[in-house]
Amino acid sequence: MGSREVLGQAARLASSGLLLQVLFRLITFVLNAFILRFLSKEIVGIVNVRLTLLYSTTVFLAREAFRRACLSGGAQRDWNQTFNLLWLTVPLGMFWSLLLGWVWLQLLEVPDPNAVPHYGSGVVLFGLSAVVELLGEPFWVLAQAQMFVKLKVIAESLSVILKSVLTAFLVLWSPHWGLYIFSLAQLFYTAVLVLCYVIYFTKLLGSSESTKQQTLPVSRMTDMLPSITRSRAFVNWKEAKLTWSFFKQSFLKQILTEGERYVMTFLNVLNFGDQGVYDIVNNLGSLVARLIFQPIEESFYIFFAKVLERGKDATLQKQEDMAVAATVLESLLKLALLVGLTITIFGFAYSQLALDIYGGVMLSSGSGPVLLRSYCLYVLLLAINGVTECFTFAAMSKEEVDRYNFTMLALSSSFLVLSYLLTQWCGSVGFILANCFNMGIRITQSLCFIHRYYRKSPHRPLVGLCLSPALLGAFALSGGITGISEVLLCCEQGWPARLAHIAVGALCLGMTIGTAFLTETRLIHFVRTQLGVSRLADKTL
């Protein structure tokens, strides 16, 4: 498969995933806003910070390295060995679940059972849900490797929606269950997620006439189960060694990704109520990152991993592949910068209104608006980092990945120290400032790698980070107008003033987008071309 065909598949995966996720996330957004009005800040803090951290840490440490290593393999591989390696995530997940569950129960502060009942059961069920989710890992990797466009998005979105519906039902009808509500909903979510993949592949492999079935490296479901034969090793040792390299990196990346939750959980710098408010704002602020940046990052990581030969110098790669990869990287950087700047500029003027609509006075008063404004700046850095690391991790050799781990170790240590110091100085906003600092360092590391990688080639993809003066002027003008509008119209003068404030923002956004269409013609061509490829491919499915 040529680089342009792989690009078409990656674009189809990203665009289709984006549209579906927007639809499903909007439904979930409404359900969560409804649920929020029946909960205390303390319950939100325990569920969204303490218990979710247990679940995410277990899943991340057990599978992230396996995913990256197994998706980096070429077309010529023994899938039985890959499946054997992936099934090791289950016992590894059991180990982390038991170890972390003991820490959560014995070493951490236990909440007041009158305010937050059934904490112990919540720890057990959240740990169990992590192990259940790992049972679907071989199916997930196979689906990603085959670039099945809608399976991942539909499975995850359907699971999240059903989880939210179950949570809303239990909150209304059995509020005295406490943490049982969220623990059962989390276990239900992971079970539905795994079942979606199992049912899909069962039907696909049972249909001999399907064109997708004919391209799969397996012919029946039992082929994806662990198997031992004397003719070959149990696992591909090259993949296993790469997994170990990614595991060391993943451990550090998890600290950077969830660092503020670790500081909140282990150092008690915020009470459970403040943790709840911070987490709600954090989830609301990262909504766009999950909707837009994550599908793009995951899809184009696969594209770069398939087009570029890992660890090989740019001058030794196929020149057509290099040209396509450089063009894609430049366009993705430009797109990430535009989306991130839009969120940052308009987010400053509309944070308080968004929080008031979403969660009422509990969120729009106090530190909530300042938190969300700070997070809008962080989203800009998230957007750029997602694209740069997507390319960097796909192109790095094993040795370069190992060297990068040392940098990540330094970043992890500095982040924890900086988070603690900044929260002592400026409260929960300190977490976001520490994240911005570390994200800036990670972006710098990736940009240096990309510059060195393309130094001897005629391609300069980093020009994607440069915007035209006219577009920068449009952003500055929009920021000034919407800032004045917020002071004059928002948010205590009733809904007519709020609607006028929204109308001002819509006009400024339209002006900014129009300027982008006129000045960033290469990016517009790239987006139109790839979306066109996506629609054409969707019609042929």
Coordinates of C-alpha atoms in Angstrom, one line a residue:
M1 CA 0.0 0.0 0.0
G2 CA 1.5 3.4 -1.0
S3 CA 1.8 6.4 1.2
R4 CA -1.1 8.2 -0.4
E5 CA -3.4 5.3 0.1
V6 CA -2.3 5.1 3.7
L7 CA -2.9 8.9 4.0
G8 CA -6.4 8.4 2.6
Q9 CA -7.2 5.7 5.2
A10 CA -5.8 7.8 8.0
A11 CA -7.8 10.8 6.9
R12 CA -10.9 8.8 6.7
L13 CA -10.4 7.4 10.2
A14 CA -9.8 10.8 11.6
S15 CA -12.7 12.6 9.9
S16 CA -15.3 9.9 10.4
G17 CA -14.2 9.5 14.0
L18 CA -14.4 13.2 14.5
L19 CA -18.0 13.5 13.2
L20 CA -19.2 10.5 15.2
Q21 CA -17.5 11.6 18.3
V22 CA -19.0 15.1 18.1
L23 CA -22.5 13.6 17.9
F24 CA -22.0 11.1 20.7
R25 CA -20.1 13.6 22.9
L26 CA -22.9 16.1 22.6
I27 CA -25.4 13.5 23.9
T28 CA -23.0 12.6 26.8
F29 CA -22.4 16.3 27.5
V30 CA -26.2 16.9 28.0
L31 CA -26.5 13.8 30.2
N32 CA -23.5 14.8 32.4
A33 CA -24.8 18.3 32.8
F34 CA -28.1 16.8 34.0
I35 CA -26.4 14.4 36.5
L36 CA -24.1 17.2 37.8
R37 CA -27.1 19.0 39.3
F38 CA -27.9 16.1 41.7
L39 CA -24.3 15.6 43.1
S40 CA -22.2 17.1 45.7
K41 CA -18.7 18.5 45.0
E42 CA -17.3 15.8 47.3
I43 CA -18.8 12.9 45.4
V44 CA -17.6 14.4 42.1
G45 CA -14.1 14.7 43.6
I46 CA -13.9 11.1 44.8
V47 CA -15.3 9.6 41.6
N48 CA -13.6 11.8 39.0
V49 CA -10.3 12.2 40.7
R50 CA -9.6 9.4 43.2
L51 CA -11.4 6.4 41.6
T52 CA -10.9 7.4 38.0
L53 CA -7.2 7.8 38.7
L54 CA -7.1 4.2 39.9
Y55 CA -8.8 3.0 36.8
S56 CA -6.8 5.1 34.3
T57 CA -3.4 4.3 35.9
T58 CA -4.1 0.6 35.9
V59 CA -5.2 0.6 32.2
F60 CA -2.5 2.9 31.0
L61 CA 0.4 1.0 32.7
A62 CA -0.9 -2.3 31.5
R63 CA -1.6 -1.6 27.8
E64 CA -0.2 1.7 26.5
A65 CA 3.3 0.3 25.7
F66 CA 1.8 -2.8 24.1
R67 CA -0.4 -0.7 21.9
R68 CA 2.4 1.5 20.6
A69 CA 4.8 -1.4 20.0
C70 CA 2.2 -3.6 18.3
L71 CA 0.9 -0.8 16.0
S72 CA 4.5 0.0 14.9
G73 CA 4.9 -3.5 13.3
G74 CA 5.0 -3.8 9.5
A75 CA 2.7 -5.8 7.3
Q76 CA 5.0 -8.9 7.4
R77 CA 4.5 -10.1 10.9
D78 CA 3.3 -13.2 12.8
W79 CA 0.0 -12.1 14.2
N80 CA -0.2 -15.1 16.6
Q81 CA 2.9 -13.7 18.3
T82 CA 1.4 -10.2 18.4
F83 CA -1.8 -11.6 20.0
N84 CA 0.2 -13.6 22.5
L85 CA 2.0 -10.4 23.5
L86 CA -1.2 -8.4 23.8
W87 CA -2.8 -11.0 26.1
L88 CA -0.1 -10.4 28.6
T89 CA -1.8 -7.1 29.3
V90 CA -4.5 -9.0 31.3
P91 CA -2.2 -10.5 34.0
L92 CA -0.3 -7.3 34.0
G93 CA -3.5 -5.4 34.6
M94 CA -4.4 -7.8 37.5
F95 CA -1.1 -7.1 39.1
W96 CA -1.5 -3.3 38.8
S97 CA -5.1 -3.4 39.9
L98 CA -4.3 -5.4 43.1
L99 CA -1.2 -3.3 44.0
L100 CA -2.9 0.1 43.3
G101 CA -6.1 -1.1 45.0
W102 CA -4.2 -1.8 48.2
V103 CA -2.5 1.6 48.0
W104 CA -5.9 3.3 47.5
L105 CA -7.4 1.5 50.5
Q106 CA -4.6 1.4 53.0
L107 CA -2.3 4.4 52.3
L108 CA -4.6 7.2 51.1
E109 CA -7.0 9.3 53.1
V110 CA -10.4 7.6 53.3
P111 CA -13.4 10.0 52.8
D112 CA -16.1 10.4 55.4
P113 CA -18.5 7.4 54.9
N114 CA -21.5 9.7 55.8
A115 CA -20.6 12.1 53.0
V116 CA -19.2 9.5 50.5
P117 CA -20.5 6.0 51.3
H118 CA -19.2 2.7 50.0
Y119 CA -15.6 3.9 49.2
G120 CA -14.0 0.4 49.6
S121 CA -16.5 -1.2 47.2
G122 CA -15.8 1.6 44.7
V123 CA -12.1 0.9 44.7
V124 CA -12.7 -2.8 44.1
L125 CA -15.1 -2.3 41.3
F126 CA -13.1 0.4 39.5
G127 CA -10.0 -1.9 39.6
L128 CA -12.1 -4.8 38.3
S129 CA -13.4 -2.6 35.4
A130 CA -9.8 -1.9 34.3
V131 CA -9.1 -5.7 34.0
V132 CA -12.3 -6.3 32.1
E133 CA -11.4 -3.6 29.6
L134 CA -8.0 -5.2 29.0
L135 CA -9.8 -8.3 27.7
G136 CA -10.6 -6.4 24.5
E137 CA -7.0 -5.3 23.8
P138 CA -6.2 -7.8 21.0
F139 CA -9.5 -6.8 19.2
W140 CA -8.7 -3.1 19.6
V141 CA -5.2 -3.4 18.1
L142 CA -6.4 -5.5 15.2
A143 CA -9.1 -3.0 14.4
Q144 CA -6.6 -0.1 14.5
A145 CA -4.1 -1.9 12.4
Q146 CA -6.8 -2.7 9.8
M147 CA -8.0 0.9 10.0
F148 CA -11.6 0.0 10.7
V149 CA -13.0 3.5 10.5
K150 CA -16.1 3.5 12.7
L151 CA -15.8 0.6 15.0
K152 CA -13.6 2.2 17.7
V153 CA -15.6 5.5 17.7
I154 CA -19.0 3.7 17.8
A155 CA -17.9 1.2 20.5
E156 CA -16.4 3.9 22.8
S157 CA -19.2 6.4 22.3
L158 CA -22.0 3.9 22.7
S159 CA -20.4 2.7 25.9
V160 CA -20.0 6.2 27.3
I161 CA -23.6 7.1 26.5
L162 CA -25.0 3.9 28.1
K163 CA -22.9 4.5 31.1
S164 CA -24.2 8.1 31.4
V165 CA -27.8 6.9 31.0
L166 CA -27.4 4.2 33.7
T167 CA -25.7 6.8 36.0
A168 CA -28.6 9.2 35.5
F169 CA -31.2 6.5 36.2
L170 CA -29.4 5.3 39.4
V171 CA -28.8 8.9 40.7
L172 CA -32.5 9.7 40.3
W173 CA -33.9 6.4 41.7
S174 CA -31.3 5.2 44.2
P175 CA -29.3 8.2 45.3
H176 CA -28.5 6.5 48.7
W177 CA -26.3 3.9 46.9
G178 CA -23.5 6.5 46.8
L179 CA -20.4 5.2 45.1
Y180 CA -22.1 2.0 44.1
I181 CA -23.8 4.0 41.4
F182 CA -20.6 5.2 39.7
S183 CA -18.8 1.9 40.2
L184 CA -21.5 -0.2 38.6
A185 CA -21.8 2.2 35.8
Q186 CA -18.0 2.1 35.2
L187 CA -18.0 -1.7 35.2
F188 CA -21.0 -1.7 32.8
Y189 CA -19.1 0.7 30.5
T190 CA -16.1 -1.6 30.2
A191 CA -18.2 -4.7 29.6
V192 CA -20.2 -3.0 26.8
L193 CA -16.9 -1.7 25.2
V194 CA -15.4 -5.2 25.1
L195 CA -18.6 -6.8 23.9
C196 CA -18.8 -4.3 21.0
Y197 CA -15.5 -5.5 19.6
V198 CA -16.2 -9.2 20.3
I199 CA -19.6 -9.0 18.5
Y200 CA -18.2 -7.0 15.6
F201 CA -15.4 -9.5 14.9
T202 CA -17.6 -12.5 15.5
K203 CA -20.0 -11.3 12.8
L204 CA -17.2 -10.2 10.5
L205 CA -15.3 -13.5 10.6
G206 CA -18.6 -15.4 10.2
S207 CA -19.3 -13.6 6.9
S208 CA -17.1 -15.2 4.2
E209 CA -18.3 -12.8 1.5
S210 CA -17.2 -9.7 3.3
T211 CA -14.3 -7.9 1.7
K212 CA -13.0 -6.8 5.1
Q213 CA -13.0 -10.4 6.3
Q214 CA -10.8 -11.4 3.4
T215 CA -8.1 -8.8 4.4
L216 CA -7.9 -9.9 8.0
P217 CA -4.9 -11.9 9.2
V218 CA -7.2 -14.3 11.1
S219 CA -10.0 -16.5 9.9
R220 CA -11.8 -17.4 13.1
M221 CA -12.1 -16.0 16.6
T222 CA -10.0 -18.6 18.2
D223 CA -7.0 -17.3 16.2
M224 CA -6.9 -14.3 18.4
L225 CA -6.6 -16.4 21.6
P226 CA -3.1 -17.2 23.1
S227 CA -1.4 -20.1 21.4
I228 CA 1.8 -22.0 22.0
T229 CA 3.7 -23.9 19.3
R230 CA 7.2 -25.4 19.2
S231 CA 7.9 -24.0 15.7
R232 CA 8.2 -20.4 16.9
A233 CA 8.7 -18.3 19.9
F234 CA 5.7 -17.4 22.1
V235 CA 6.2 -13.6 21.3
N236 CA 8.1 -11.6 18.7
W237 CA 11.1 -10.5 20.8
K238 CA 11.6 -7.4 18.7
E239 CA 8.1 -6.2 19.6
A240 CA 8.7 -7.3 23.2
K241 CA 11.8 -5.2 23.5
L242 CA 10.1 -2.2 21.9
T243 CA 7.2 -2.7 24.4
W244 CA 9.7 -2.5 27.3
S245 CA 11.1 0.8 25.9
F246 CA 7.6 2.2 25.4
F247 CA 6.6 1.0 28.9
K248 CA 9.4 3.0 30.6
Q249 CA 8.2 6.0 28.5
S250 CA 4.5 5.3 29.2
F251 CA 5.1 5.2 33.0
L252 CA 6.6 8.7 32.8
K253 CA 4.0 10.0 30.3
Q254 CA 1.3 8.8 32.7
I255 CA 2.8 11.0 35.5
L256 CA 2.8 13.9 33.1
T257 CA -0.7 13.2 31.8
E258 CA -2.4 12.7 35.2
G259 CA 0.2 14.5 37.3
E260 CA -2.2 16.9 38.9
R261 CA -4.4 14.1 40.1
Y262 CA -1.5 12.3 41.6
V263 CA -0.5 15.5 43.5
M264 CA -4.1 16.0 44.7
T265 CA -4.5 12.3 45.7
F266 CA -1.2 11.7 47.5
L267 CA -0.3 15.2 48.8
N268 CA -3.8 16.4 49.7
V269 CA -3.2 20.0 48.5
L270 CA -7.0 20.4 47.8
N271 CA -10.0 19.0 49.6
F272 CA -12.4 16.7 47.8
G273 CA -14.8 19.5 47.0
D274 CA -12.2 21.6 45.3
Q275 CA -10.9 18.5 43.5
G276 CA -14.4 18.0 42.1
V277 CA -14.6 21.6 40.8
Y278 CA -11.2 21.3 39.2
D279 CA -11.9 18.0 37.6
I280 CA -15.2 19.2 36.1
V281 CA -13.5 22.3 34.6
N282 CA -10.6 20.1 33.4
N283 CA -13.0 17.7 31.7
L284 CA -14.9 20.6 30.1
G285 CA -11.8 22.3 28.9
S286 CA -10.4 19.1 27.5
L287 CA -13.6 18.3 25.6
V288 CA -12.3 19.8 22.3
A289 CA -9.0 18.0 22.8
R290 CA -10.8 14.6 23.1
L291 CA -13.1 15.4 20.2
I292 CA -10.7 16.8 17.7
F293 CA -7.0 16.3 18.6
Q294 CA -7.1 12.7 19.9
P295 CA -8.7 11.2 16.8
I296 CA -6.3 13.1 14.6
E297 CA -3.3 12.1 16.7
E298 CA -4.2 8.4 16.8
S299 CA -5.1 8.2 13.1
F300 CA -2.0 10.0 11.8
Y301 CA 0.3 8.2 14.2
I302 CA -0.7 5.1 12.3
F303 CA -0.1 6.9 9.0
F304 CA 3.4 8.1 10.0
A305 CA 4.3 4.6 11.5
K306 CA 3.3 2.9 8.2
V307 CA 4.9 5.4 5.8
L308 CA 8.2 6.0 7.6
E309 CA 10.7 3.3 8.5
R310 CA 11.4 3.7 12.2
G311 CA 14.9 4.8 13.0
K312 CA 16.0 5.3 9.4
D313 CA 17.5 8.7 8.4
A314 CA 15.3 11.0 6.3
T315 CA 17.7 10.8 3.3
L316 CA 17.4 7.0 3.3
Q317 CA 13.6 6.9 3.2
K318 CA 11.5 6.7 0.0
Q319 CA 11.4 10.3 -1.3
E320 CA 7.8 10.2 -2.2
D321 CA 6.9 9.0 1.2
M322 CA 9.0 11.7 2.8
A323 CA 7.3 14.4 0.7
V324 CA 3.8 13.2 1.6
A325 CA 4.8 12.9 5.3
A326 CA 6.3 16.4 5.3
T327 CA 3.2 17.9 3.7
V328 CA 0.9 16.1 6.1
L329 CA 2.9 17.2 9.1
E330 CA 3.0 20.8 8.0
S331 CA -0.8 20.8 7.4
L332 CA -1.5 19.1 10.8
L333 CA 0.7 21.6 12.6
K334 CA -1.2 24.5 10.9
L335 CA -4.5 23.0 11.7
A336 CA -3.6 22.4 15.4
L337 CA -2.3 25.9 15.7
L338 CA -5.5 27.4 14.2
V339 CA -7.9 25.4 16.3
G340 CA -5.8 25.9 19.5
L341 CA -5.6 29.7 19.0
T342 CA -9.3 29.9 18.3
I343 CA -10.1 28.1 21.6
T344 CA -7.6 30.2 23.5
I345 CA -8.8 33.6 22.2
F346 CA -12.6 32.9 22.4
G347 CA -12.3 30.8 25.5
F348 CA -11.1 33.7 27.6
A349 CA -14.3 35.7 26.9
Y350 CA -16.8 32.8 27.2
S351 CA -15.5 30.6 30.1
Q352 CA -17.8 32.1 32.7
L353 CA -20.8 31.8 30.5
A354 CA -20.0 28.2 29.5
L355 CA -19.6 27.1 33.2
D356 CA -22.8 28.9 34.2
I357 CA -24.8 27.0 31.5
Y358 CA -23.1 23.7 32.2
G359 CA -23.1 23.5 36.0
G360 CA -24.8 26.6 37.4
V361 CA -23.5 28.7 40.2
M362 CA -21.4 25.9 41.7
L363 CA -19.0 26.2 38.7
S364 CA -19.4 29.8 37.5
S365 CA -18.6 31.3 40.8
G366 CA -15.3 31.1 42.7
S367 CA -12.2 29.7 40.9
G368 CA -14.1 28.0 38.0
P369 CA -13.8 30.8 35.3
V370 CA -10.2 31.4 36.1
L371 CA -9.5 27.7 35.8
L372 CA -11.2 27.4 32.5
R373 CA -9.5 30.4 31.0
S374 CA -6.1 29.0 32.0
Y375 CA -7.1 25.7 30.5
C376 CA -7.8 27.4 27.2
L377 CA -4.2 28.3 26.9
Y378 CA -3.2 24.7 27.8
V379 CA -5.4 23.4 25.0
L380 CA -3.3 25.4 22.5
L381 CA -0.2 23.6 23.8
L382 CA -2.0 20.3 23.8
A383 CA -2.9 20.7 20.1
I384 CA 0.6 21.4 19.0
N385 CA 2.1 18.7 21.2
G386 CA -0.3 16.0 20.0
V387 CA 0.8 16.5 16.4
T388 CA 4.6 16.8 17.1
E389 CA 4.7 13.8 19.3
C390 CA 2.5 11.8 16.9
F391 CA 5.3 12.2 14.3
T392 CA 8.2 11.9 16.7
F393 CA 7.2 8.6 18.3
A394 CA 6.5 7.1 14.9
A395 CA 9.9 8.1 13.5
M396 CA 12.2 7.5 16.5
S397 CA 14.4 4.5 16.7
K398 CA 14.4 2.3 19.8
E399 CA 17.6 3.9 21.0
E400 CA 16.1 7.4 20.5
V401 CA 13.0 6.3 22.4
D402 CA 15.2 5.2 25.3
R403 CA 17.1 8.5 25.3
Y404 CA 13.8 10.4 25.3
N405 CA 12.8 8.4 28.4
F406 CA 15.5 10.2 30.4
T407 CA 14.0 13.6 29.3
M408 CA 10.6 12.4 30.4
L409 CA 12.0 11.3 33.7
A410 CA 13.3 14.9 34.3
L411 CA 10.0 16.4 33.2
S412 CA 8.0 14.1 35.5
S413 CA 10.1 15.0 38.5
S414 CA 10.0 18.8 37.7
F415 CA 6.2 18.6 37.1
L416 CA 5.4 17.1 40.5
V417 CA 7.6 19.6 42.3
L418 CA 6.3 22.5 40.3
S419 CA 2.7 21.4 40.7
Y420 CA 3.1 21.3 44.5
L421 CA 4.8 24.7 44.7
L422 CA 2.4 26.5 42.3
T423 CA -0.7 25.1 44.1
Q424 CA 0.6 26.4 47.4
W425 CA 1.0 29.8 45.7
C426 CA -2.1 30.2 43.5
G427 CA -4.4 27.2 44.3
S428 CA -5.8 24.8 41.7
V429 CA -4.7 27.1 38.8
G430 CA -1.2 26.0 39.7
F431 CA -1.9 22.6 38.2
I432 CA -2.7 24.1 34.8
L433 CA 0.4 26.4 34.9
A434 CA 2.6 23.4 35.7
N435 CA 1.0 21.5 32.8
C436 CA 1.7 24.4 30.5
F437 CA 5.3 24.5 31.5
N438 CA 5.9 20.8 30.9
M439 CA 3.9 20.7 27.7
G440 CA 6.1 23.5 26.4
I441 CA 9.2 21.5 27.2
R442 CA 7.8 18.4 25.4
I443 CA 6.9 20.5 22.4
T444 CA 10.4 21.9 22.3
Q445 CA 11.9 18.4 22.4
S446 CA 9.7 17.2 19.6
L447 CA 10.4 20.3 17.4
C448 CA 14.1 19.8 17.8
F449 CA 13.8 16.2 16.7
I450 CA 11.7 17.1 13.6
H451 CA 14.2 19.9 12.7
R452 CA 17.1 17.4 12.9
Y453 CA 15.1 14.8 11.0
Y454 CA 14.4 17.0 8.0
R455 CA 17.6 19.0 8.2
K456 CA 19.3 17.2 5.2
S457 CA 16.1 17.1 3.1
P458 CA 14.4 19.9 1.1
H459 CA 11.3 19.7 3.2
R460 CA 10.5 22.2 6.0
P461 CA 7.3 21.1 7.7
L462 CA 7.8 23.3 10.7
V463 CA 6.7 26.3 8.6
G464 CA 3.2 25.1 9.5
L465 CA 3.6 26.9 12.8
C466 CA 3.7 30.3 11.0
L467 CA 0.5 32.2 10.4
S468 CA -0.1 35.2 8.1
P469 CA -0.1 38.7 9.7
A470 CA -3.7 39.2 8.5
L471 CA -4.9 36.1 10.4
L472 CA -2.9 37.1 13.5
G473 CA -4.5 40.5 13.4
A474 CA -8.0 38.9 13.1
F475 CA -7.3 36.8 16.2
A476 CA -6.1 39.9 18.1
L477 CA -9.1 42.0 17.1
S478 CA -11.5 39.2 18.0
G479 CA -9.9 38.8 21.4
G480 CA -10.3 42.5 22.1
I481 CA -13.9 42.8 21.0
T482 CA -15.1 39.7 22.8
G483 CA -13.3 40.8 26.0
I484 CA -15.1 44.1 26.0
S485 CA -18.4 42.3 25.2
E486 CA -17.9 40.1 28.3
V487 CA -17.4 43.1 30.5
L488 CA -20.5 44.8 29.2
L489 CA -22.9 41.9 28.6
C490 CA -22.0 38.9 30.7
C491 CA -23.1 37.3 32.9
E492 CA -25.5 38.8 35.4
Q493 CA -27.8 40.9 33.2
G494 CA -30.1 38.2 32.1
W495 CA -30.4 36.0 29.0
P496 CA -30.9 38.9 26.4
A497 CA -27.5 40.3 27.3
R498 CA -26.0 36.8 27.2
L499 CA -27.5 36.1 23.8
A500 CA -26.0 39.4 22.6
H501 CA -22.6 38.4 23.9
I502 CA -22.9 35.1 22.0
A503 CA -23.9 36.9 18.9
V504 CA -20.8 39.2 19.1
G505 CA -18.6 36.1 19.5
A506 CA -20.3 34.4 16.5
L507 CA -19.5 37.5 14.3
C508 CA -15.9 37.6 15.4
L509 CA -15.5 33.9 14.9
G510 CA -17.0 34.2 11.4
M511 CA -14.5 37.0 10.6
T512 CA -11.6 34.9 11.8
I513 CA -12.6 31.8 9.8
G514 CA -13.1 33.9 6.7
T515 CA -9.7 35.4 7.1
A516 CA -8.2 31.9 7.5
F517 CA -9.9 30.8 4.2
L518 CA -8.4 33.7 2.4
T519 CA -4.9 33.4 3.7
E520 CA -4.2 29.7 4.5
T521 CA -5.0 28.3 1.1
R522 CA -2.7 25.3 1.3
L523 CA -4.3 24.1 4.5
I524 CA -7.8 24.6 3.1
H525 CA -6.8 22.5 0.1
F526 CA -5.4 19.8 2.3
V527 CA -8.5 19.6 4.4
R528 CA -10.8 19.6 1.4
T529 CA -8.7 17.0 -0.4
Q530 CA -8.6 14.6 2.5
L531 CA -12.2 15.0 3.5
G532 CA -13.0 14.4 -0.2
V533 CA -11.0 11.2 0.0
S534 CA -12.8 10.2 3.2
R535 CA -16.3 10.7 1.7
L536 CA -15.4 8.9 -1.5
A537 CA -14.0 6.0 0.5
D538 CA -17.0 5.9 2.8
K539 CA -19.2 5.5 -0.3
T540 CA -17.3 2.5 -1.4
L541 CA -17.5 0.7 2.0

